[in-house]
XYZ file of C-alpha atoms in Angstrom:
556
model
C -25.896 -8.318 20.312
C -28.563 -8.083 23.015
C -30.785 -4.128 21.821
C -30.901 -3.348 24.834
C -33.101 -0.381 24.224
C -36.796 -0.901 22.871
C -39.590 1.695 21.785
C -42.757 0.540 21.796
C -45.150 1.958 18.911
C -48.924 1.702 18.109
C -50.759 3.255 15.365
C -53.561 3.460 17.823
C -51.212 4.467 20.940
C -54.745 2.526 22.948
C -56.320 -0.319 22.900
C -53.737 -2.853 24.416
C -50.518 -0.558 24.539
C -50.256 -0.158 28.119
C -50.343 -3.883 29.321
C -48.035 -3.987 26.503
C -45.775 -1.341 27.936
C -45.547 -2.371 31.396
C -45.366 -6.223 30.344
C -42.248 -5.497 28.272
C -40.816 -3.117 31.457
C -40.893 -6.277 33.848
C -39.037 -8.252 31.871
C -35.834 -5.344 30.764
C -35.821 -4.973 34.960
C -36.081 -8.296 35.220
C -32.108 -8.195 34.163
C -31.175 -4.794 33.390
C -31.405 -1.231 35.273
C -34.066 0.568 33.214
C -34.854 3.767 32.251
C -38.238 4.795 31.499
C -38.671 7.473 28.503
C -41.597 9.318 26.768
C -40.690 11.082 24.225
C -44.037 13.104 24.002
C -46.764 13.828 26.389
C -49.595 15.365 27.396
C -49.848 17.477 30.105
C -53.005 14.524 31.285
C -50.592 11.657 30.859
C -51.245 9.651 33.914
C -49.585 6.573 32.670
C -45.799 7.806 33.153
C -45.685 7.437 36.814
C -47.460 3.508 36.624
C -44.366 2.770 34.584
C -42.176 4.608 36.518
C -43.746 2.948 40.010
C -42.393 -0.393 38.262
C -38.795 1.126 36.900
C -35.567 0.156 38.234
C -33.405 3.482 38.105
C -35.303 6.023 40.028
C -35.710 8.443 37.414
C -38.609 10.827 37.841
C -41.508 12.453 35.785
C -39.350 15.401 34.490
C -36.194 13.173 33.612
C -38.520 10.073 31.839
C -40.070 12.472 29.513
C -39.513 14.671 26.422
C -41.722 17.101 25.319
C -44.962 18.172 25.962
C -47.352 16.764 22.630
C -48.394 20.174 21.391
C -45.076 21.244 21.391
C -44.181 18.166 18.724
C -47.018 18.621 16.521
C -45.662 22.890 16.207
C -42.161 21.573 15.371
C -41.618 18.075 14.637
C -38.095 18.639 13.080
C -36.804 20.509 16.284
C -38.628 18.433 18.897
C -36.435 15.473 17.097
C -33.319 17.626 18.202
C -34.363 17.943 21.988
C -36.366 15.012 22.359
C -32.932 13.127 21.637
C -31.145 15.866 23.780
C -33.550 14.586 27.187
C -33.094 11.097 26.372
C -29.461 11.023 26.678
C -29.994 13.109 29.566
C -31.934 10.466 31.048
C -29.656 7.303 30.190
C -27.011 10.038 31.812
C -28.521 10.645 34.943
C -29.699 6.846 35.822
C -26.630 4.948 34.428
C -28.811 2.774 32.594
C -28.287 -0.042 30.951
C -31.336 -0.758 29.241
C -34.370 1.642 28.573
C -37.926 1.108 27.596
C -39.043 4.105 25.466
C -42.857 4.250 24.780
C -44.425 6.152 21.484
C -47.141 8.702 21.873
C -50.644 8.091 22.998
C -54.311 7.962 21.743
C -55.587 11.231 20.923
C -58.656 13.158 19.941
C -56.389 15.276 17.579
C -55.932 13.931 14.560
C -52.304 14.119 13.184
C -51.691 12.146 9.930
C -47.570 11.712 10.982
C -47.931 10.736 13.983
C -46.786 7.273 13.344
C -43.970 8.508 10.850
C -42.994 10.650 14.366
C -42.977 7.859 16.169
C -40.675 5.701 13.686
C -38.380 9.070 13.701
C -37.719 9.083 16.960
C -37.326 5.800 16.897
C -34.359 5.559 14.562
C -33.159 8.960 16.627
C -32.743 7.089 19.893
C -31.524 3.930 18.057
C -34.125 1.338 19.389
C -34.913 -1.768 17.995
C -39.405 -1.630 17.892
C -42.244 -4.028 19.604
C -45.655 -2.814 17.732
C -48.539 -2.584 19.731
C -51.349 -2.831 17.196
C -54.608 -4.007 18.094
C -57.571 -6.590 16.681
C -60.898 -4.869 18.060
C -62.924 -4.687 15.333
C -60.825 -5.520 12.227
C -61.054 -8.999 10.380
C -57.611 -10.880 10.025
C -57.027 -9.308 6.911
C -57.641 -5.991 8.112
C -54.506 -6.587 10.405
C -52.872 -8.481 8.411
C -53.073 -5.181 6.229
C -52.551 -2.985 9.938
C -49.354 -4.975 10.366
C -47.934 -5.208 6.855
C -47.685 -1.283 7.219
C -46.945 -0.873 10.382
C -43.026 -2.684 9.975
C -42.770 -1.065 5.633
C -43.626 2.407 8.059
C -40.514 1.436 10.869
C -38.178 0.229 8.269
C -38.895 3.497 6.305
C -37.470 5.078 8.756
C -34.195 2.944 9.482
C -35.713 0.876 12.317
C -35.719 -2.811 13.224
C -39.280 -4.357 13.849
C -38.116 -7.399 16.841
C -41.800 -8.454 17.644
C -45.572 -8.219 17.353
C -48.137 -7.573 19.924
C -51.874 -8.439 19.266
C -53.950 -6.739 21.746
C -57.423 -7.131 22.304
C -56.800 -10.672 20.795
C -59.470 -12.908 22.448
C -57.813 -16.674 23.134
C -59.852 -18.554 20.503
C -58.547 -16.292 17.639
C -54.743 -16.650 18.921
C -53.972 -19.685 17.080
C -55.414 -18.198 13.968
C -53.945 -14.723 14.434
C -50.434 -16.480 14.773
C -50.462 -18.352 11.949
C -51.972 -15.448 9.521
C -48.655 -13.326 10.848
C -45.999 -16.057 10.874
C -45.220 -14.634 7.337
C -43.621 -11.629 8.575
C -40.717 -13.873 10.780
C -41.497 -12.276 13.515
C -42.199 -13.453 17.185
C -46.532 -12.464 18.095
C -47.776 -12.598 21.226
C -51.519 -12.445 21.275
C -52.667 -10.308 24.414
C -56.361 -9.855 25.602
C -58.261 -6.921 26.105
C -57.236 -5.881 29.814
C -58.455 -2.148 31.023
C -55.197 -0.469 31.865
C -54.879 3.380 32.426
C -53.876 3.661 36.037
C -52.815 1.417 39.180
C -55.864 -0.282 40.182
C -55.648 -2.625 37.116
C -51.945 -3.152 37.236
C -51.467 -6.587 38.429
C -53.986 -8.238 36.341
C -51.868 -6.727 33.204
C -49.274 -7.725 34.180
C -50.036 -11.316 34.853
C -52.066 -11.464 31.716
C -48.746 -10.105 29.749
C -46.704 -12.676 31.220
C -49.139 -15.394 30.689
C -49.199 -15.064 27.085
C -45.456 -13.173 26.456
C -43.101 -14.935 29.272
C -40.632 -12.935 30.252
C -37.925 -15.429 28.353
C -39.268 -15.325 25.081
C -39.468 -11.289 25.312
C -35.836 -10.835 25.989
C -35.147 -13.537 23.086
C -36.464 -11.378 20.498
C -33.955 -8.506 22.166
C -31.010 -11.258 21.172
C -30.525 -10.454 17.566
C -28.199 -8.219 15.152
C -28.804 -4.862 14.613
C -27.104 -2.362 12.410
C -29.332 1.016 13.988
C -29.620 3.835 11.966
C -27.061 6.897 12.215
C -29.714 9.794 11.946
C -28.897 13.411 12.092
C -29.885 13.702 16.045
C -28.289 10.924 17.122
C -24.936 11.730 15.154
C -25.265 15.342 16.861
C -26.215 14.530 20.196
C -22.969 11.285 19.862
C -20.745 14.662 18.958
C -21.674 16.369 22.304
C -21.211 13.196 24.142
C -17.705 12.170 22.695
C -16.444 15.212 23.630
C -18.263 15.249 27.012
C -16.143 12.198 27.946
C -12.606 13.509 27.142
C -13.164 17.433 27.332
C -10.941 19.560 25.215
C -10.692 23.109 25.342
C -11.907 25.572 22.043
C -11.317 29.268 21.647
C -13.982 31.508 20.104
C -12.771 34.645 18.530
C -15.942 35.977 17.340
C -16.906 36.772 21.665
C -19.121 39.547 20.481
C -21.078 37.634 17.721
C -24.852 36.492 18.988
C -24.259 33.291 17.771
C -21.732 32.319 19.063
C -22.381 33.273 22.483
C -26.063 31.644 21.923
C -24.079 28.442 20.961
C -21.288 28.481 23.894
C -24.698 28.918 26.608
C -25.518 25.348 25.132
C -21.881 23.899 24.937
C -21.384 24.911 28.764
C -24.548 24.499 30.306
C -24.197 20.690 28.899
C -20.644 21.160 30.221
C -19.465 19.169 26.782
C -16.607 21.556 26.350
C -14.322 23.931 27.891
C -13.875 27.515 26.746
C -12.223 30.533 25.706
C -14.018 32.928 24.928
C -12.252 36.157 23.211
C -13.365 39.867 24.444
C -14.496 41.976 26.802
C -15.713 39.418 29.685
C -18.307 42.517 31.275
C -19.631 43.059 27.845
C -20.044 40.122 26.675
C -21.877 39.011 30.047
C -23.954 41.474 29.866
C -25.421 40.771 26.370
C -25.442 37.455 27.066
C -27.811 38.391 30.561
C -30.137 40.521 27.240
C -30.389 37.203 25.457
C -31.603 35.119 28.560
C -28.249 33.169 28.971
C -27.746 31.758 32.262
C -24.226 29.951 32.016
C -21.802 31.892 29.976
C -20.180 32.184 33.249
C -18.466 28.783 33.213
C -16.146 29.670 30.513
C -12.376 31.843 31.267
C -13.281 34.616 28.481
C -9.805 36.396 27.452
C -8.915 40.312 26.331
C -6.659 41.127 23.795
C -5.502 43.502 25.749
C -4.170 41.751 28.499
C -0.138 42.321 28.657
C 0.077 38.980 30.424
C -0.911 36.680 27.671
C -0.413 39.155 24.903
C 4.224 39.624 26.430
C 4.628 35.535 24.956
C 2.131 35.258 22.270
C 4.110 38.110 20.457
C 7.655 36.289 21.305
C 6.507 33.320 20.099
C 4.915 34.877 16.661
C 8.379 36.129 16.492
C 9.852 33.067 16.353
C 7.651 31.306 14.515
C 7.781 34.176 11.659
C 11.298 34.881 12.063
C 11.974 34.026 8.125
C 9.669 36.808 7.220
C 11.400 39.199 9.474
C 8.234 39.546 11.505
C 8.871 42.365 14.016
C 7.140 43.086 17.825
C 6.014 45.882 16.928
C 3.911 43.959 13.516
C 3.731 41.262 15.605
C 1.347 43.445 18.087
C -0.177 45.171 15.270
C -0.902 41.427 14.066
C -2.259 39.909 17.193
C -5.092 42.622 16.854
C -6.541 40.699 14.783
C -8.954 37.993 16.436
C -8.253 34.515 14.740
C -4.557 35.111 14.891
C -5.377 36.617 18.752
C -6.960 32.614 18.778
C -5.152 30.452 17.038
C -1.982 32.286 18.863
C -4.057 30.755 21.527
C -3.694 27.648 20.506
C -0.317 27.679 19.634
C 0.604 28.569 23.420
C -1.203 25.403 24.770
C -3.961 27.238 25.989
C -6.510 25.560 24.068
C -6.614 22.173 21.995
C -8.512 24.123 19.278
C -10.413 26.960 17.744
C -13.846 27.590 15.953
C -14.320 31.305 14.119
C -15.906 32.306 11.219
C -19.221 33.528 11.368
C -17.817 36.701 10.922
C -14.950 36.391 8.964
C -13.970 35.029 5.837
C -12.496 31.233 5.626
C -9.146 32.752 4.711
C -8.879 34.601 7.869
C -9.774 31.843 9.704
C -7.190 29.380 7.852
C -4.195 31.702 7.004
C -3.144 32.148 10.186
C -3.650 28.336 11.068
C -1.476 27.602 7.794
C 1.240 30.093 9.026
C 1.699 29.511 12.863
C 0.038 26.113 13.331
C 0.895 24.548 9.956
C 0.589 20.980 8.656
C 1.268 17.450 10.227
C 4.036 16.311 9.333
C 4.195 14.128 5.934
C 1.394 16.454 5.167
C 1.783 18.892 2.845
C -2.091 20.458 3.003
C -4.931 21.348 3.976
C -8.517 20.338 2.920
C -11.817 21.148 4.084
C -14.337 18.283 4.268
C -18.532 17.791 5.587
C -19.897 15.426 7.351
C -23.516 14.728 5.558
C -25.736 14.062 7.978
C -28.766 11.764 5.928
C -31.701 10.227 6.983
C -29.969 7.164 8.723
C -26.486 7.556 8.130
C -23.432 9.875 7.650
C -21.675 10.651 4.876
C -17.999 12.482 4.275
C -18.019 14.628 1.452
C -14.624 17.026 0.387
C -13.021 18.919 -0.270
C -15.206 21.279 -0.141
C -14.095 24.416 0.920
C -9.874 24.593 0.334
C -7.698 23.168 -2.672
C -9.064 24.582 -6.282
C -7.603 22.535 -8.472
C -5.912 19.901 -7.183
C -3.418 17.565 -8.497
C -3.196 13.439 -8.368
C -1.122 12.998 -5.638
C -3.166 15.915 -4.005
C -6.173 14.458 -4.519
C -4.687 11.316 -3.066
C -3.972 13.073 0.263
C -7.486 14.311 0.178
C -8.619 11.488 0.092
C -6.601 9.762 3.117
C -7.184 12.340 5.385
C -10.924 12.375 4.668
C -10.458 8.674 5.335
C -8.924 9.509 8.652
C -11.622 11.960 9.712
C -14.603 9.065 9.048
C -12.390 6.788 11.170
C -12.319 10.253 13.857
C -16.243 10.001 14.126
C -16.613 6.063 14.114
C -17.443 5.568 10.230
C -15.421 2.755 8.499
C -14.446 4.644 5.516
C -14.988 3.638 2.190
C -13.293 6.099 -0.612
C -15.218 7.165 -3.464
C -13.003 9.171 -6.256
C -15.314 10.990 -8.291
C -15.823 11.354 -12.234
C -17.943 11.557 -14.816
C -16.451 8.263 -15.949
C -16.996 5.324 -13.904
C -13.482 2.763 -13.894
C -12.894 3.734 -17.342
C -16.174 4.406 -18.740
C -14.924 7.322 -20.133
C -11.997 9.035 -20.864
C -9.882 12.863 -20.617
C -7.396 14.545 -18.832
C -9.669 14.781 -15.542
C -9.943 11.001 -15.264
C -6.694 10.508 -16.073
C -6.158 12.853 -12.709
C -8.812 10.717 -10.457
C -7.032 7.977 -11.711
C -3.453 8.157 -11.137
C -4.921 9.511 -7.738
C -6.654 6.055 -6.704
C -3.309 4.517 -7.461
C -1.925 6.199 -5.206
C -3.894 6.077 -2.499
C -3.319 2.087 -2.704
C -0.291 2.262 -2.604
C 0.209 4.944 -0.049
C -2.898 2.975 2.008
C -2.975 -0.412 0.914
C -5.703 -1.159 3.728
C -8.101 1.704 3.219
C -10.557 0.652 0.143
C -10.935 3.024 -2.324
C -12.886 3.021 -6.063
C -11.859 6.183 -8.541
C -12.642 6.884 -11.190
C -16.635 6.326 -10.637
C -19.772 8.711 -10.632
C -21.492 9.696 -7.827
C -24.732 7.064 -8.457
C -22.394 3.882 -9.318
C -20.523 5.341 -5.398
C -23.862 5.946 -4.102
C -26.317 3.239 -5.351
C -25.510 -0.693 -4.759
C -28.319 -1.165 -7.755
C -26.968 1.396 -10.023
C -23.353 -0.011 -9.264
C -24.177 -3.580 -9.980
C -24.802 -2.277 -13.537
C -22.024 0.211 -13.539
C -19.270 -1.347 -11.739
C -19.587 -4.207 -11.650
C -18.120 -6.937 -9.378
C -16.617 -3.636 -7.390
C -16.754 -3.917 -3.587
C -16.282 -0.845 -2.648
C -19.438 1.017 -5.267
C -22.299 1.534 -4.408
C -20.957 1.761 -0.248
C -19.209 4.645 -0.676
C -19.091 7.004 2.707
C -15.764 9.318 1.868
C -16.740 11.029 -1.821
C -13.366 12.559 -3.111
C -14.715 15.865 -5.510
C -12.215 15.993 -8.596
C -12.239 19.557 -7.526
C -13.277 23.253 -5.600
C -15.569 23.496 -7.780
C -17.583 19.932 -7.651
C -16.913 19.798 -4.081
C -19.027 22.967 -3.371
C -21.981 22.684 -5.757
C -22.523 19.244 -4.501
C -22.468 19.228 -0.659
C -25.012 22.695 -0.905
C -26.901 20.967 -3.933
C -27.473 18.122 -1.797
C -27.719 19.721 1.469
C -30.921 22.111 0.266
C -32.489 19.155 -2.124
C -32.375 16.342 0.496
C -32.165 17.645 3.734
C -28.941 16.777 4.897
C -27.527 18.545 7.542
C -23.836 20.065 6.817
C -21.284 19.737 9.243
C -18.465 21.454 8.941
C -16.101 22.758 7.228
C -13.458 20.184 9.249
C -10.454 21.147 8.262
C -7.972 18.448 7.864
C -3.855 18.060 7.545
C -3.928 20.847 10.572
C -1.341 19.739 13.602
C -3.872 21.386 15.483
C -7.503 21.378 15.046
C -8.468 24.739 13.580
C -12.127 24.572 12.271
C -14.309 27.760 10.116
C -18.028 28.224 9.974
C -20.405 29.760 7.704
C -20.956 33.680 7.885
C -24.602 32.495 7.378
C -23.726 29.012 10.566
C -27.440 28.906 12.660
C -26.527 28.329 16.452
C -27.156 24.741 16.074
C -24.843 24.461 13.131
C -22.209 26.320 15.421
C -22.643 23.525 18.440
C -21.686 20.975 15.895
C -19.038 22.409 14.289
C -17.730 23.154 18.549
C -18.099 19.594 19.379
C -16.607 17.991 16.206
C -13.655 20.773 16.504
C -12.860 19.045 20.787
C -13.468 15.408 19.388
C -11.237 16.033 16.651
C -8.753 17.463 19.757
C -8.479 14.147 21.668
C-alpha cells in the first residue's frame, strides 16, 4: 500500500518547514496529481500561493485552504468537521490522486494545543505524517527529546509517522543527527538552513531539499501499510461521500421544524441526497429564508392535502391494513399523521427511506413502519443500533432503542442484524454479546440467555466472529481480555457490542457518549424492509445530517 495523503507537521511551524513542504510536494507531483491543502491559515498567509504554483491539480487558494486560524482557535472541535468537509470538497473538485497537507504556521499567539490540533486533523484526513523539526538552538539531547515527544503526540492521535526532516542542520552534523535518531526506525533527512517565505528563494529551496532528500527516498517512505484511524469527523464526512456516490431519496415528514430544514439545506447544498420534505412549500421556503438557508428549493415538497398522492396512498393503506378492517375514511384520517404519510411515500416508491422523530416519539416513527413496511423476509423483529464514533474507530452498540427484554432467539437476531449494519458501513464485524460474566465466570439465568444466544449466532452465521458471554471490559480491551478471556481471538477486539436488554443498552450508549465524548449516530432501525430511522427529540442539526446520510447509505 502507498500512502498518498501526506501531512507536514512541525512543533514550530517555521524554521525550515516551508522547505520541507515544497520539497515533498515536488516529490508527490513527480508521480501523482496532487492538491495542496492548508487546514488553518491566517489572512497574512503568503506561502500557500507559492505551494500552489508548484502543484499540478489546478486549484486556487479558496479551495486549498480550510479555515482562518482565528476561527479555529475559537472552536477547534467544530473547526475539525469544517476542515474535513473543505478537504473532501478540494479532492472532489480536483479529482486528485494525492494530497500534500501543510499544518499551521508559526504564530505570535502562543496556543499550547496547536500541535495536538495538527495531530487530530492529520487523523481526520487519514494522512501519513512527515515531521519537520528544527535543530537550531537545540543540543543533540534536546533534538532527540523533541523528536520523541513529537512522534508520541502524533501516535496518540492514531497517526503513523513516516519520516523525520531535521531542518537547520549544518552538513557537518548530519551524520551524528541521523545516528542519534536511528533508534526510532524511521527515515531521517537533514536539511540545511534556507530562508524561504516567498517566490524569490524557491529554486534554492528545492535544490537544497533534493540534494539532501532524494525524490525516490521520499516516495519510498510512503510505500507502507497503514491502518488509518477512523475519527468521528472522518466517519461523518465519509457517510456523505458514500451517500453522494449513489444518491437516494429520503423523506422528511417534519418539515415545519427548523432543525430539519437546516439539515436539509446542508445536505442539498452538497448534493448528498434527494429530499422530499412534507409540508407547505411556500411556508417552509419562507421560514428557510428567515433562517438564511439558500438551497431548500432543490428539495421536492409534498403537501399532505394533495389528492393526486392521497388517492393511491389511501387505496394502498387499505390494502395493507385490510385484515384490520381499515376503511377509506379511516385511512384518510390516519394519513393526516405526518409519520404515516411519509412512511406511505416510501411504500409507494416515491422515496427510498424516511427520517423522523425530531418532534415525534420513537413509537410514532416506528409504528407506521412496522405496520406497512414490515420486517425483512426471515426476520421477526426490529432493533435499534447506534454507531458510536470514538477517537480513532467506530463501533456498533445494540439494541439501544426497541426491545425491552429479548430472549436468546431475539438476542441472536439482534447480533446478526448489528453485524450486517457494521458491514454496511465498512466495518468488519466482531461481535460480543455482553453480560456480567466472561465465558462462564458468572452464573445465573441472564448469563444462560446470553450464552444460548451466542450458540445460536454461531449456528446461524458460522463465519461471523462472536464471543459471549463477555463483560464489556474484556470485549473492549486486549489487555483485560488477555486475563479474562485468554486464547479467545474475538475478546479484546469487539466492535459490535450487543447488550442483554434495552435498559443496559440505552444506559450504556448514553453513558459512553456523555463520558467519553464519543459521537452517537442513530439509532439505525435494523430488520425493516426499507430504511426508516428515528431521531432523538433533542437531536442537533448535525445529528439529523448524520442520520439522513446513514439512511441513504443503508438504502443503497
